[in-house]
Coordinates of C-alpha atoms and ligand atoms in Angstrom, one line a residue:
M1 CA 5.7 -17.4 25.2
Y2 CA 4.4 -17.2 21.5
D3 CA 5.3 -19.8 18.7
V4 CA 5.3 -17.2 16.0
I5 CA 4.7 -13.1 16.5
I6 CA 3.3 -11.3 12.8
I7 CA 3.9 -8.1 12.3
G8 CA 1.4 -6.6 10.4
A9 CA -2.5 -7.6 9.2
G10 CA -2.5 -7.2 5.7
P11 CA -2.6 -10.0 2.9
A12 CA 0.7 -11.1 4.0
G13 CA 0.2 -11.2 7.7
L14 CA -3.4 -12.5 7.6
S15 CA -2.2 -15.3 5.6
A16 CA 1.2 -16.1 7.6
A17 CA -1.2 -16.5 10.5
I18 CA -3.9 -18.4 8.7
Y19 CA -1.2 -20.7 8.0
A20 CA 0.5 -20.5 11.3
G21 CA -2.7 -21.0 13.5
R22 CA -3.8 -24.0 11.2
A23 CA -0.6 -25.7 11.9
R24 CA -1.5 -25.0 15.6
L25 CA 1.6 -22.7 16.4
K26 CA 0.8 -20.5 19.3
T27 CA 0.3 -17.3 16.8
L28 CA 0.3 -13.4 17.5
L29 CA -0.7 -10.7 15.0
I30 CA -0.1 -7.4 15.9
E31 CA -1.5 -4.4 13.7
K32 CA -1.0 -0.5 14.1
A33 CA -4.4 0.6 12.4
A34 CA -6.8 -1.2 10.7
D35 CA -6.5 -4.6 9.1
G36 CA -5.4 -4.9 5.4
G37 CA -2.8 -2.2 5.1
Q38 CA -2.9 -0.8 1.3
I39 CA -5.4 -3.2 0.0
A40 CA -7.9 -2.0 2.4
A41 CA -7.8 1.2 0.7
T42 CA -8.5 -0.1 -2.8
S43 CA -11.9 0.0 -4.1
E44 CA -11.8 -2.8 -6.6
I45 CA -10.2 -6.1 -7.0
E46 CA -10.4 -8.2 -10.0
N47 CA -7.1 -9.5 -10.3
Y48 CA -6.9 -11.9 -7.4
P49 CA -7.2 -15.4 -9.0
G50 CA -11.0 -16.8 -8.3
G51 CA -12.1 -13.7 -6.5
M52 CA -14.8 -13.0 -8.5
L53 CA -17.4 -12.0 -6.4
E54 CA -19.6 -8.7 -7.5
D55 CA -18.4 -5.5 -5.6
E56 CA -15.1 -7.0 -4.5
S57 CA -13.2 -4.5 -2.5
G58 CA -9.6 -4.5 -0.5
Q59 CA -12.0 -4.0 2.7
T60 CA -14.6 -7.7 2.0
L61 CA -11.1 -9.4 1.2
I62 CA -9.9 -8.3 4.1
S63 CA -12.6 -9.3 6.5
R64 CA -12.8 -12.8 5.3
K65 CA -9.1 -13.2 5.9
A66 CA -9.2 -11.7 8.9
E67 CA -12.3 -13.7 10.3
Q68 CA -10.3 -16.8 8.7
A69 CA -7.4 -15.6 11.2
A70 CA -9.2 -15.7 13.8
R71 CA -11.2 -19.1 13.4
F72 CA -7.8 -20.8 13.4
G73 CA -6.6 -19.6 16.3
A74 CA -4.3 -16.4 15.8
E75 CA -4.5 -13.8 19.1
R76 CA -4.5 -10.4 18.3
V77 CA -3.3 -7.0 19.7
Y78 CA -3.9 -3.7 18.0
G79 CA -0.7 -1.2 18.8
T80 CA 2.4 0.1 17.1
V81 CA 5.6 -2.4 17.7
E82 CA 8.1 0.4 19.6
S83 CA 11.4 -1.8 18.9
V84 CA 12.6 -5.7 18.6
A85 CA 15.0 -7.7 20.0
L86 CA 15.6 -10.5 17.0
T87 CA 19.2 -12.5 17.5
G88 CA 18.7 -15.8 19.6
H89 CA 16.6 -18.5 20.1
V90 CA 13.6 -16.2 22.1
K91 CA 12.9 -12.8 20.0
T92 CA 11.2 -10.0 21.8
V93 CA 8.9 -7.3 20.4
T94 CA 8.3 -4.2 22.1
C95 CA 4.3 -3.4 22.0
A96 CA 2.7 -0.3 23.8
G97 CA 5.3 -1.1 26.6
D98 CA 4.4 -4.6 27.0
E99 CA 7.7 -7.3 26.3
I100 CA 6.3 -10.1 24.4
S101 CA 8.1 -13.2 23.3
S102 CA 8.4 -15.8 20.8
K103 CA 10.3 -18.3 19.3
T104 CA 9.8 -16.9 15.5
V105 CA 9.0 -13.7 14.0
I106 CA 7.2 -12.8 11.1
I107 CA 7.5 -9.6 9.2
A108 CA 4.7 -8.1 7.0
A109 CA 4.6 -4.5 8.0
G110 CA 4.2 -3.6 4.5
A111 CA 4.7 -0.4 2.6
H112 CA 2.8 3.1 2.5
P113 CA 2.7 5.6 -0.2
R114 CA 5.6 8.1 -1.3
P115 CA 4.5 11.4 -0.7
I116 CA 3.9 13.7 -4.0
G117 CA 6.9 16.2 -2.9
C118 CA 5.9 19.1 -4.1
K119 CA 6.0 22.7 -1.9
N120 CA 2.7 23.1 0.6
E121 CA 2.3 19.0 0.6
A122 CA 1.3 18.6 4.3
A123 CA -0.8 21.5 5.1
F124 CA -3.5 20.1 2.1
V125 CA -3.3 16.4 3.6
G126 CA -6.8 16.1 4.2
R127 CA -7.7 19.7 2.5
G128 CA -8.2 18.3 -1.6
I129 CA -4.8 16.4 -0.9
S130 CA -5.1 12.3 -0.4
Y131 CA -3.8 8.9 -0.5
C132 CA -6.8 6.9 -0.7
A133 CA -9.4 7.2 -3.5
T134 CA -11.9 4.5 -2.0
C135 CA -11.6 6.8 1.7
D136 CA -11.8 10.3 0.5
A137 CA -13.4 10.3 -3.5
N138 CA -17.1 10.9 -2.1
F139 CA -15.7 14.4 -0.7
F140 CA -15.4 15.3 -4.9
R141 CA -18.7 14.7 -5.8
N142 CA -19.0 16.3 -9.3
K143 CA -15.7 18.5 -8.6
E144 CA -13.0 18.1 -10.8
V145 CA -9.8 15.6 -9.5
F146 CA -5.9 15.1 -10.6
V147 CA -4.6 12.1 -10.1
V148 CA -0.5 11.7 -9.9
G149 CA 1.5 8.8 -11.2
G150 CA 1.1 6.2 -13.8
G151 CA 1.2 3.2 -12.6
D152 CA -1.1 0.2 -11.3
A153 CA -2.7 2.2 -8.2
A154 CA -3.3 5.5 -10.0
V155 CA -4.7 4.9 -13.2
E156 CA -7.0 2.1 -11.3
E157 CA -7.9 4.7 -8.9
A158 CA -8.6 7.4 -11.6
I159 CA -11.0 4.9 -13.2
Y160 CA -12.7 4.1 -10.0
L161 CA -12.6 8.1 -9.4
T162 CA -14.3 8.8 -12.0
K163 CA -17.7 7.5 -10.5
F164 CA -17.7 10.6 -8.5
A165 CA -16.1 13.0 -10.0
R166 CA -16.5 15.3 -13.2
S167 CA -13.5 15.3 -14.4
V168 CA -10.2 13.2 -13.4
T169 CA -7.0 14.3 -14.7
V170 CA -3.2 12.0 -14.7
I171 CA -0.9 14.0 -14.1
H172 CA 2.6 11.8 -15.0
R173 CA 6.1 12.6 -15.2
R174 CA 6.6 10.9 -18.1
D175 CA 4.5 10.3 -22.0
K176 CA 4.2 7.0 -21.3
L177 CA 2.6 5.0 -18.4
R178 CA 3.7 2.1 -16.2
A179 CA 0.6 0.4 -15.5
A180 CA -0.7 -3.1 -17.0
K181 CA -2.0 -2.8 -20.7
S182 CA -5.1 -4.0 -19.3
I183 CA -5.9 -0.9 -17.0
Q184 CA -4.6 1.7 -19.5
E185 CA -6.7 0.4 -22.2
K186 CA -10.0 1.1 -19.7
A187 CA -8.3 4.0 -18.7
F188 CA -7.8 5.6 -22.3
A189 CA -11.7 4.7 -23.5
N190 CA -12.9 6.5 -20.4
E191 CA -14.2 9.9 -22.0
K192 CA -14.1 11.2 -18.5
I193 CA -10.2 10.8 -17.8
K194 CA -7.6 13.1 -19.2
F195 CA -4.1 13.4 -19.0
I196 CA -1.3 15.7 -18.8
W197 CA 2.0 14.7 -19.7
D198 CA 5.9 15.0 -19.0
S199 CA 4.9 17.0 -15.6
V200 CA 5.4 16.7 -12.2
I201 CA 3.5 19.5 -9.2
E202 CA 5.8 22.0 -8.2
S203 CA 3.7 23.2 -5.2
V204 CA -0.3 23.5 -4.2
D205 CA -2.0 25.8 -2.1
G206 CA -5.5 27.4 -1.0
N207 CA -7.4 28.7 1.3
G208 CA -8.0 26.6 4.0
V209 CA -8.6 23.9 1.1
L210 CA -6.8 22.8 -1.7
N211 CA -7.6 25.9 -5.3
T212 CA -4.3 25.8 -6.8
M213 CA -1.7 24.0 -7.9
T214 CA 1.6 24.7 -10.2
I215 CA 2.7 22.3 -12.6
R216 CA 6.3 22.3 -14.3
N217 CA 6.6 20.0 -17.8
V218 CA 10.1 18.4 -17.1
K219 CA 11.1 18.2 -20.8
T220 CA 10.3 22.3 -21.3
D221 CA 10.5 23.2 -17.8
V222 CA 7.3 25.9 -18.5
L223 CA 5.1 26.4 -15.3
T224 CA 1.2 26.0 -15.6
D225 CA -1.1 27.4 -12.8
I226 CA -4.1 25.1 -12.3
H227 CA -7.1 27.0 -10.6
A228 CA -10.2 24.9 -9.0
D229 CA -13.5 25.8 -11.0
E230 CA -14.7 29.4 -9.3
N231 CA -18.5 27.2 -8.2
D232 CA -16.6 23.9 -7.1
K233 CA -13.4 26.8 -5.3
V234 CA -11.9 23.1 -4.5
F235 CA -10.0 20.3 -5.9
G236 CA -8.7 17.1 -5.0
L237 CA -5.2 15.7 -5.6
F238 CA -4.6 12.4 -5.5
G239 CA -0.6 10.6 -5.2
Y240 CA -0.2 7.4 -6.3
L241 CA 3.6 7.6 -6.4
G242 CA 4.4 4.2 -5.5
L243 CA 5.7 2.8 -1.8
L244 CA 7.7 3.5 0.4
P245 CA 9.2 0.1 2.6
N246 CA 7.9 0.5 6.5
S247 CA 11.1 -1.0 7.6
A248 CA 12.1 1.8 9.9
L249 CA 12.2 -0.7 12.8
F250 CA 14.5 -3.2 11.4
K251 CA 16.8 -0.9 9.7
D252 CA 20.3 -1.3 12.3
V253 CA 19.2 -5.3 12.3
L254 CA 19.0 -6.7 8.8
P255 CA 20.0 -5.9 5.3
L256 CA 17.8 -4.0 3.4
E257 CA 17.8 -3.0 0.0
N258 CA 16.6 0.8 -0.8
G259 CA 15.1 0.1 2.3
Y260 CA 13.5 -3.5 1.7
I261 CA 14.5 -6.4 3.5
R262 CA 16.7 -9.4 1.9
T263 CA 14.8 -12.9 2.1
D264 CA 15.5 -15.7 0.3
E265 CA 13.1 -17.8 -1.5
D266 CA 11.7 -19.7 1.8
M267 CA 11.2 -16.0 3.2
R268 CA 14.2 -16.8 6.0
T269 CA 16.1 -13.2 6.6
N270 CA 19.6 -13.9 7.5
I271 CA 18.6 -13.7 11.5
P272 CA 17.5 -17.7 11.9
G273 CA 13.7 -17.6 13.3
V274 CA 13.0 -14.1 11.5
F275 CA 11.2 -14.2 7.8
A276 CA 10.1 -11.2 6.0
A277 CA 6.3 -11.1 4.2
G278 CA 5.2 -8.9 1.8
D279 CA 5.5 -5.8 0.3
I280 CA 8.3 -5.0 2.9
R281 CA 10.6 -7.4 1.3
V282 CA 12.9 -7.2 -1.9
K283 CA 10.6 -8.7 -4.8
S284 CA 9.5 -8.8 -8.2
L285 CA 6.0 -8.3 -8.1
R286 CA 3.6 -6.3 -5.4
Q287 CA 0.5 -8.1 -5.4
V288 CA -2.0 -9.5 -2.9
I289 CA -1.6 -12.6 -4.2
T290 CA 2.3 -12.6 -3.8
A291 CA 1.9 -11.3 -0.1
A292 CA -0.5 -14.3 0.4
A293 CA 2.1 -16.7 -0.7
D294 CA 4.9 -14.9 0.7
G295 CA 2.9 -15.6 4.3
A296 CA 2.2 -18.9 4.3
I297 CA 5.5 -19.9 2.8
A298 CA 7.3 -18.0 5.6
A299 CA 4.7 -19.8 8.3
V300 CA 5.3 -23.1 6.9
Q301 CA 9.4 -21.9 7.6
A302 CA 8.4 -20.7 11.0
E303 CA 6.9 -24.1 12.0
K304 CA 9.5 -26.0 10.2
Y305 CA 12.9 -23.6 12.0
I306 CA 11.0 -24.3 15.4
S307 CA 10.3 -28.2 15.1
D308 CA 14.3 -28.6 14.2
M309 CA 15.2 -26.0 17.4
Ligands
NAP1 P1 4.3 2.0 -8.9 O1 3.7 0.9 -9.6 O2 6.0 2.3 -8.7 O3 4.8 3.1 -9.8 C1 4.1 4.5 -9.0 C2 4.4 5.7 -10.6 O4 4.4 7.0 -9.5 C3 5.1 5.6 -12.0 O5 3.7 5.9 -12.6 C4 6.3 6.7 -11.4 O6 6.5 7.1 -12.5 C5 5.5 7.6 -10.6 N1 6.2 8.5 -9.9 C6 7.5 7.5 -8.6 N2 7.7 8.4 -8.4 C7 7.9 9.8 -8.8 C8 8.0 11.0 -8.5 N3 9.1 11.8 -7.1 N4 7.5 12.1 -8.9 C9 6.3 11.9 -10.2 N5 6.2 10.6 -10.2 C10 6.5 9.8 -9.9 O7 3.5 2.2 -7.9 P2 1.7 1.7 -7.5 O8 1.4 2.1 -9.1 O9 1.0 2.3 -6.3 O10 1.8 0.3 -7.4 C11 3.0 -0.3 -6.5 C12 2.7 -2.1 -6.5 O11 1.7 -2.7 -6.2 C13 3.5 -2.7 -7.8 O12 3.7 -3.8 -7.9 C14 1.8 -2.5 -8.4 O13 2.2 -3.9 -9.3 C15 1.0 -3.2 -7.5 N6 -0.5 -3.2 -7.5 C16 -1.2 -3.7 -8.3 C17 -2.7 -3.7 -8.7 C18 -2.8 -4.3 -9.6 O14 -2.4 -5.0 -10.8 N7 -4.6 -4.4 -9.8 C19 -3.2 -2.2 -8.4 C20 -2.5 -1.6 -7.3 C21 -0.7 -1.6 -7.3 P3 7.3 6.0 -13.6 O15 6.7 5.1 -14.7 O16 8.2 7.1 -14.3 O17 8.5 5.4 -12.5

């Protein structure tokens, strides 16, 4: 019997593990893939307060957090959670066929990238289409790449891609970016970055690899075909259209708002002993710092719940 099971080892889950371990709670941290979630795919972190280390990436920050969680005694399981039973004093989480019991559960399962939503998208994922510049930028050295979206992620990763690609074109459905002004300024000042405004991608195509796409101007409905340069034979298309919460497992168990889990400011869901932290919950700012803060609060509240039991 664990005191706390934490689902997800991103910034929220790792912070919860650090705080729970430090409170001497018997802690299990479950992660289905690599630690870090979305931040592991981020090339540069410049707004984590105090985090001004040279070359700080999502990976470097997360590996230090994971080491810190291990130092405070958090146990680890790598596997996908298949089901949960959260009501009652003893909660169970089934992972890789094993039923694991705990007094409390912290859900920190995060979110994943929204697909571009164009025709043929699935056929070209890994063959020109990517949702992770850190992972795939290197494949497009001296080639043309396109980034879809206008938020922080799209614009930051467009800037990162200029270190590899010959040119980077941001395609956005409006004529204004959503990204923070400081990020916008850097992008507008970067000679390698161009913009196609008021446009969405209708379809992609190619001969094994991505070399053609059709974009539609949403104001005029005019369709334009874009073809890969003859010498390149391929171009990159990076989707950064926001997030979808990883909450399918909880849809019949917890109240969701647009798929996000509702909590109070102490990360409590409406089931006693069950907390949610980080990008998976309803909140106004999804950042490493807010995820980390959520994780800390959830762990402290889990400890309080156990001592009140
Ligand atoms: P986001 O802020 O939700 O931006 C999504 C972008 O995709 C928006 O520009 C949106 O257009 C566009 N979009 C959404 N659905 C679309 C569709 N179906 N077709 C075409 N375009 C579509 O997502 P994000 O940039 O991934 O960021 C997610 C969260 O992480 C945000 O809270 C963000 O602040 C945070 N983040 C922060 C940093 C940082 O601080 N350095 C870096 C990365 C992410 P509209 O603008 O027209 O809605």
